[in-house]
PDB file of C-alpha atoms in Angstrom:
ATOM      1  CA  MET A 161     -17.059  15.106  -8.813  1.00  0.00           C
ATOM      2  CA  SER A 162     -14.082  16.726  -7.195  1.00  0.00           C
ATOM      3  CA  ASN A 163     -10.560  16.274  -8.454  1.00  0.00           C
ATOM      4  CA  MET A 164      -7.601  14.713  -6.754  1.00  0.00           C
ATOM      5  CA  SER A 165      -6.360  16.702  -3.780  1.00  0.00           C
ATOM      6  CA  THR A 166      -2.601  16.806  -4.093  1.00  0.00           C
ATOM      7  CA  ASN A 167       0.519  18.917  -4.076  1.00  0.00           C
ATOM      8  CA  LYS A 168       1.815  17.668  -7.434  1.00  0.00           C
ATOM      9  CA  GLN A 169       5.476  18.595  -7.060  1.00  0.00           C
ATOM     10  CA  ASN A 170       5.776  16.300  -4.018  1.00  0.00           C
ATOM     11  CA  VAL A 171       3.949  13.314  -5.545  1.00  0.00           C
ATOM     12  CA  LYS A 172       6.099  11.118  -7.782  1.00  0.00           C
ATOM     13  CA  ILE A 173       4.055   8.752  -9.960  1.00  0.00           C
ATOM     14  CA  SER A 174       6.081   6.142 -11.832  1.00  0.00           C
ATOM     15  CA  ILE A 175       5.484   5.272 -15.451  1.00  0.00           C
ATOM     16  CA  GLY A 176       3.032   2.374 -15.663  1.00  0.00           C
ATOM     17  CA  SER A 177       1.120   3.342 -12.519  1.00  0.00           C
ATOM     18  CA  ILE A 178      -2.589   4.088 -12.594  1.00  0.00           C
ATOM     19  CA  VAL A 179      -3.657   6.786 -10.130  1.00  0.00           C
ATOM     20  CA  CYS A 180      -7.322   7.749 -10.408  1.00  0.00           C
ATOM     21  CA  CYS A 181      -7.935  11.469  -9.925  1.00  0.00           C
ATOM     22  CA  GLU A 182     -11.568  11.460  -8.813  1.00  0.00           C
ATOM     23  CA  GLU A 183     -11.809  12.224  -5.092  1.00  0.00           C
ATOM     24  CA  THR A 184      -8.360  10.733  -4.422  1.00  0.00           C
ATOM     25  CA  THR A 185      -6.278  12.507  -1.773  1.00  0.00           C
ATOM     26  CA  LEU A 186      -2.475  12.446  -1.982  1.00  0.00           C
ATOM     27  CA  LEU A 187      -0.822  14.746   0.555  1.00  0.00           C
ATOM     28  CA  GLY A 188       2.879  15.323   1.185  1.00  0.00           C
ATOM     29  CA  ASP A 189       5.982  13.589  -0.168  1.00  0.00           C
ATOM     30  CA  ILE A 190       4.729  10.419  -1.884  1.00  0.00           C
ATOM     31  CA  THR A 191       6.525   8.089  -4.317  1.00  0.00           C
ATOM     32  CA  ILE A 192       4.387   5.574  -6.213  1.00  0.00           C
ATOM     33  CA  GLY A 193       6.167   2.647  -7.886  1.00  0.00           C
ATOM     34  CA  ALA A 194       5.538   1.226 -11.340  1.00  0.00           C
ATOM     35  CA  LYS A 195       2.386  -0.835 -12.014  1.00  0.00           C
ATOM     36  CA  THR A 196       0.735   0.304  -8.786  1.00  0.00           C
ATOM     37  CA  VAL A 197      -3.001   0.972  -9.093  1.00  0.00           C
ATOM     38  CA  ILE A 198      -4.711   3.518  -6.812  1.00  0.00           C
ATOM     39  CA  HIS A 199      -8.517   3.607  -6.976  1.00  0.00           C
ATOM     40  CA  PRO A 200     -10.732   6.673  -6.508  1.00  0.00           C
ATOM     41  CA  THR A 201     -11.380   7.927  -2.958  1.00  0.00           C
ATOM     42  CA  ALA A 202      -8.104   6.505  -1.590  1.00  0.00           C
ATOM     43  CA  VAL A 203      -6.243   8.708   0.892  1.00  0.00           C
ATOM     44  CA  ILE A 204      -2.455   8.686   1.227  1.00  0.00           C
ATOM     45  CA  ASP A 205      -1.303  11.187   3.841  1.00  0.00           C
ATOM     46  CA  ALA A 206       2.415  11.921   3.990  1.00  0.00           C
ATOM     47  CA  THR A 207       2.172  15.345   5.623  1.00  0.00           C
ATOM     48  CA  LYS A 208       4.183  14.244   8.684  1.00  0.00           C
ATOM     49  CA  GLY A 209       6.707  12.109   6.775  1.00  0.00           C
ATOM     50  CA  PRO A 210       7.278  10.561   3.330  1.00  0.00           C
ATOM     51  CA  VAL A 211       5.396   7.539   1.990  1.00  0.00           C
ATOM     52  CA  VAL A 212       7.232   5.275  -0.473  1.00  0.00           C
ATOM     53  CA  ILE A 213       5.066   2.727  -2.289  1.00  0.00           C
ATOM     54  CA  GLY A 214       6.783  -0.064  -4.230  1.00  0.00           C
ATOM     55  CA  GLU A 215       5.751  -1.756  -7.454  1.00  0.00           C
ATOM     56  CA  SER A 216       2.571  -3.642  -8.350  1.00  0.00           C
ATOM     57  CA  ASN A 217       0.493  -2.673  -5.329  1.00  0.00           C
ATOM     58  CA  LEU A 218      -3.293  -2.507  -5.432  1.00  0.00           C
ATOM     59  CA  ILE A 219      -4.852   0.270  -3.327  1.00  0.00           C
ATOM     60  CA  GLU A 220      -8.639   0.134  -3.498  1.00  0.00           C
ATOM     61  CA  GLU A 221     -11.428   2.620  -2.685  1.00  0.00           C
ATOM     62  CA  ARG A 222     -11.551   4.372   0.697  1.00  0.00           C
ATOM     63  CA  VAL A 223      -8.153   3.011   1.759  1.00  0.00           C
ATOM     64  CA  HIS A 224      -6.293   5.270   4.203  1.00  0.00           C
ATOM     65  CA  ILE A 225      -2.481   5.063   4.336  1.00  0.00           C
ATOM     66  CA  ILE A 226      -1.189   7.580   6.871  1.00  0.00           C
ATOM     67  CA  ASN A 227       2.368   8.243   7.988  1.00  0.00           C
ATOM     68  CA  THR A 228       2.138   9.386  11.605  1.00  0.00           C
ATOM     69  CA  CYS A 229       5.853  10.161  12.132  1.00  0.00           C
ATOM     70  CA  THR A 230       8.781  11.829  10.372  1.00  0.00           C
ATOM     71  CA  GLN A 231      10.455   8.567   9.316  1.00  0.00           C
ATOM     72  CA  PRO A 232       9.481   7.238   5.853  1.00  0.00           C
ATOM     73  CA  LEU A 233       6.549   4.830   5.702  1.00  0.00           C
ATOM     74  CA  ILE A 234       7.787   2.105   3.341  1.00  0.00           C
ATOM     75  CA  ILE A 235       5.427  -0.191   1.440  1.00  0.00           C
ATOM     76  CA  GLY A 236       7.077  -2.991  -0.532  1.00  0.00           C
ATOM     77  CA  SER A 237       5.729  -4.637  -3.680  1.00  0.00           C
ATOM     78  CA  HIS A 238       2.739  -6.831  -4.569  1.00  0.00           C
ATOM     79  CA  ASN A 239       0.581  -5.761  -1.608  1.00  0.00           C
ATOM     80  CA  VAL A 240      -3.205  -5.477  -1.663  1.00  0.00           C
ATOM     81  CA  PHE A 241      -5.070  -2.864   0.386  1.00  0.00           C
ATOM     82  CA  GLU A 242      -8.749  -3.805   0.111  1.00  0.00           C
ATOM     83  CA  VAL A 243     -11.698  -1.417   0.320  1.00  0.00           C
ATOM     84  CA  GLY A 244     -11.749   0.683   3.481  1.00  0.00           C
ATOM     85  CA  SER A 245      -8.557  -0.697   5.027  1.00  0.00           C
ATOM     86  CA  HIS A 246      -6.539   1.652   7.223  1.00  0.00           C
ATOM     87  CA  CYS A 247      -2.734   1.425   7.528  1.00  0.00           C
ATOM     88  CA  GLN A 248      -0.356   3.443   9.697  1.00  0.00           C
ATOM     89  CA  SER A 249       2.382   0.784   9.842  1.00  0.00           C
ATOM     90  CA  GLN A 250       5.845   2.229   9.219  1.00  0.00           C
ATOM     91  CA  HIS A 251       6.852  -0.860   7.263  1.00  0.00           C
ATOM     92  CA  VAL A 252       4.805  -3.123   5.008  1.00  0.00           C
ATOM     93  CA  GLY A 253       6.945  -5.762   3.289  1.00  0.00           C
ATOM     94  CA  ASP A 254       5.953  -7.678   0.144  1.00  0.00           C
ATOM     95  CA  HIS A 255       2.930  -9.845  -0.730  1.00  0.00           C
ATOM     96  CA  ASN A 256       0.724  -8.691   2.167  1.00  0.00           C
ATOM     97  CA  VAL A 257      -3.065  -8.422   2.072  1.00  0.00           C
ATOM     98  CA  LEU A 258      -4.971  -5.940   4.222  1.00  0.00           C
ATOM     99  CA  GLU A 259      -8.559  -7.070   3.877  1.00  0.00           C
ATOM    100  CA  SER A 260     -11.626  -4.859   3.840  1.00  0.00           C
ATOM    101  CA  LYS A 261     -12.032  -2.449   6.773  1.00  0.00           C
ATOM    102  CA  CYS A 262      -9.048  -3.770   8.745  1.00  0.00           C
ATOM    103  CA  ARG A 263      -6.790  -1.435  10.728  1.00  0.00           C
ATOM    104  CA  VAL A 264      -3.025  -1.723  11.191  1.00  0.00           C
ATOM    105  CA  GLY A 265      -1.629   0.742  13.715  1.00  0.00           C
ATOM    106  CA  SER A 266       1.699   2.532  13.710  1.00  0.00           C
ATOM    107  CA  LYS A 267       3.306   0.163  16.251  1.00  0.00           C
ATOM    108  CA  THR A 268       2.839  -2.938  14.078  1.00  0.00           C
ATOM    109  CA  LEU A 269       5.301  -3.796  11.308  1.00  0.00           C
ATOM    110  CA  LEU A 270       4.351  -6.260   8.570  1.00  0.00           C
ATOM    111  CA  SER A 271       7.017  -8.580   7.178  1.00  0.00           C
ATOM    112  CA  ASN A 272       6.120 -10.564   4.024  1.00  0.00           C
ATOM    113  CA  GLY A 273       3.077 -12.631   3.133  1.00  0.00           C
ATOM    114  CA  CYS A 274       0.888 -11.477   6.018  1.00  0.00           C
ATOM    115  CA  VAL A 275      -2.905 -11.305   5.818  1.00  0.00           C
ATOM    116  CA  ILE A 276      -4.851  -8.997   8.110  1.00  0.00           C
ATOM    117  CA  GLY A 277      -8.454 -10.221   7.998  1.00  0.00           C
ATOM    118  CA  ALA A 278     -11.539  -8.149   7.342  1.00  0.00           C
ATOM    119  CA  MET A 279     -12.482  -5.876  10.257  1.00  0.00           C
ATOM    120  CA  CYS A 280      -9.429  -6.968  12.321  1.00  0.00           C
ATOM    121  CA  CYS A 281      -7.554  -4.317  14.277  1.00  0.00           C
ATOM    122  CA  VAL A 282      -3.834  -4.796  14.984  1.00  0.00           C
ATOM    123  CA  ASP A 283      -1.721  -2.301  16.902  1.00  0.00           C
ATOM    124  CA  CYS A 284       0.728  -4.416  18.851  1.00  0.00           C
ATOM    125  CA  ASP A 285       4.346  -3.347  19.274  1.00  0.00           C
ATOM    126  CA  GLN A 286       5.918  -6.041  17.107  1.00  0.00           C
ATOM    127  CA  LEU A 287       7.085  -7.186  13.685  1.00  0.00           C
ATOM    128  CA  LEU A 288       4.598  -9.794  12.469  1.00  0.00           C
ATOM    129  CA  PRO A 289       6.462 -12.931  11.323  1.00  0.00           C
ATOM    130  CA  GLU A 290       6.260 -13.942   7.675  1.00  0.00           C
ATOM    131  CA  ASN A 291       2.999 -15.543   6.501  1.00  0.00           C
ATOM    132  CA  THR A 292       1.064 -14.525   9.628  1.00  0.00           C
ATOM    133  CA  VAL A 293      -2.715 -14.522   9.211  1.00  0.00           C
ATOM    134  CA  ILE A 294      -4.848 -12.515  11.628  1.00  0.00           C
ATOM    135  CA  PHE A 295      -8.532 -13.386  11.423  1.00  0.00           C
ATOM    136  CA  GLY A 296     -11.869 -13.496  13.221  1.00  0.00           C
ATOM    137  CA  THR A 297     -13.619 -11.166  15.618  1.00  0.00           C
ATOM    138  CA  ASP A 298     -11.021 -11.870  18.328  1.00  0.00           C
ATOM    139  CA  CYS A 299      -8.057 -11.385  15.914  1.00  0.00           C
ATOM    140  CA  ARG A 300      -6.704 -14.906  16.267  1.00  0.00           C
ATOM    141  CA  ARG A 301      -3.369 -15.758  14.615  1.00  0.00           C
ATOM    142  CA  ARG A 302      -2.050 -18.603  12.567  1.00  0.00           C
ATOM    143  CA  THR A 303       0.748 -19.143  10.057  1.00  0.00           C
ATOM    144  CA  GLN A 304      -0.026 -20.041   6.458  1.00  0.00           C
ATOM    145  CA  ASN A 305       2.281 -22.223   4.382  1.00  0.00           C
ATOM    146  CA  GLU A 306       2.462 -19.962   1.320  1.00  0.00           C
ATOM    147  CA  LYS A 307       2.417 -16.272   0.582  1.00  0.00           C
ATOM    148  CA  PRO A 308      -0.833 -14.823  -0.831  1.00  0.00           C
ATOM    149  CA  THR A 309      -1.044 -15.027  -4.614  1.00  0.00           C
ATOM    150  CA  GLN A 310       0.042 -12.013  -6.632  1.00  0.00           C
ATOM    151  CA  GLN A 311      -2.678  -9.879  -8.180  1.00  0.00           C
ATOM    152  CA  THR A 312      -0.894  -9.637 -11.551  1.00  0.00           C
ATOM    153  CA  TYR A 313      -3.960 -10.371 -13.700  1.00  0.00           C
ATOM    154  CA  GLN A 314      -6.160  -7.998 -11.720  1.00  0.00           C
ATOM    155  CA  LEU A 315      -3.555  -5.215 -11.964  1.00  0.00           C
ATOM    156  CA  ASP A 316      -3.212  -5.773 -15.724  1.00  0.00           C
ATOM    157  CA  PHE A 317      -6.999  -5.718 -16.152  1.00  0.00           C
ATOM    158  CA  LEU A 318      -7.397  -2.548 -14.058  1.00  0.00           C
ATOM    159  CA  SER A 319      -4.545  -0.850 -15.946  1.00  0.00           C
ATOM    160  CA  LYS A 320      -6.434  -1.413 -19.185  1.00  0.00           C
ATOM    161  CA  ILE A 321      -9.995  -0.696 -18.019  1.00  0.00           C
ATOM    162  CA  LEU A 322      -9.685   2.172 -15.493  1.00  0.00           C
ATOM    163  CA  PRO A 323      -8.411   4.769 -18.020  1.00  0.00           C
ATOM    164  CA  ASN A 324     -11.648   4.208 -19.992  1.00  0.00           C
ATOM    165  CA  TYR A 325     -13.820   5.264 -17.045  1.00  0.00           C
ATOM    166  CA  GLN A 326     -11.644   7.416 -14.770  1.00  0.00           C
ATOM    167  CA  ARG A 327      -9.400  10.439 -15.160  1.00  0.00           C
ATOM    168  CA  ILE A 328      -5.866   9.194 -14.562  1.00  0.00           C
ATOM    169  CA  GLU A 329      -3.046  11.299 -13.150  1.00  0.00           C
ATOM    170  CA  LYS A 330      -0.112  11.457 -15.586  1.00  0.00           C
ATOM    171  CA  PRO A 331       3.154   9.787 -14.548  1.00  0.00           C
ATOM    172  CA  ASN A 332       5.888  12.274 -13.689  1.00  0.00           C
ATOM    173  CA  PHE A 333       8.663  10.015 -12.468  1.00  0.00           C
ATOM    174  CA  LYS A 334      10.747   7.266 -14.015  1.00  0.00           C
ATOM    175  CA  SER A 335      11.720   4.662 -11.478  1.00  0.00           C
ATOM    176  CA  ASN A 336      15.506   4.415 -11.262  1.00  0.00           C
ATOM    177  CA  THR A 337      17.861   1.843  -9.808  1.00  0.00           C
ATOM    178  CA  GLN A 338      18.502   3.975  -6.705  1.00  0.00           C
ATOM    179  CA  THR A 339      14.812   3.927  -5.774  1.00  0.00           C
ATOM    180  CA  ASN A 340      14.528   0.212  -6.538  1.00  0.00           C
ATOM    181  CA  THR A 341      17.702  -0.496  -4.529  1.00  0.00           C
ATOM    182  CA  ALA A 342      16.356   1.486  -1.567  1.00  0.00           C
ATOM    183  CA  MET A 343      13.088  -0.485  -1.719  1.00  0.00           C
ATOM    184  CA  THR A 344      14.926  -3.828  -1.977  1.00  0.00           C
ATOM    185  CA  THR A 345      17.247  -2.917   0.875  1.00  0.00           C
ATOM    186  CA  SER A 346      14.383  -1.840   3.120  1.00  0.00           C
ATOM    187  CA  THR A 347      12.329  -4.906   2.239  1.00  0.00           C
ATOM    188  CA  SER A 348      15.205  -7.364   2.700  1.00  0.00           C
ATOM    189  CA  SER A 349      16.077  -5.819   6.039  1.00  0.00           C
ATOM    190  CA  THR A 350      12.608  -6.569   7.400  1.00  0.00           C
ATOM    191  CA  ALA A 351      14.020  -9.379   9.516  1.00  0.00           C
ATOM    192  CA  SER A 352      16.351  -6.957  11.269  1.00  0.00           C
ATOM    193  CA  LEU A 353      13.604  -4.440  12.048  1.00  0.00           C
ATOM    194  CA  SER A 354      12.482  -4.161  15.589  1.00  0.00           C
ATOM    195  CA  PRO A 355       9.393  -2.256  16.670  1.00  0.00           C
ATOM    196  CA  HIS A 356       9.957   1.164  18.206  1.00  0.00           C
TER     197      HIS A 356
END
């Protein structure tokens, strides 16, 4: 098996994060928040601009997160990127779920509590309102009453079990209040974001 492809001095991994090394690709200026779990074969490409990932995110196998411009790609906290999902959105708020094999283009911004259904493709020039669900073969939309549930138990389980079966990249960064404040500010300002 090949090792993680990365430029280590540009990848900041917070204490408490689990980043599997096997066939994982981390390129460019990447910051990974505490309690985030990144599975093997995930690709995070920040060669064009930085990627900042908040706390308690779950990034599964074959996920592609790609920053396509020079502005930072900001991912909030408690998001789930399921197997094979593809995200180029410049802003992903909190509590979002990108289901298996979905695609979110660079023009679409996700607020909080959104669910992009399996195999759905979204690249509209807009900020999706909170709790938007996109589903079905024709990418229909509806609004759900509550945000998706947090994956706290799954993250705790993976944090305990993955180090037994995978090589884990060592943390090299202690999350500070400036980083957390920047994440909170960017997440809370989601309502004021307008698509480019």
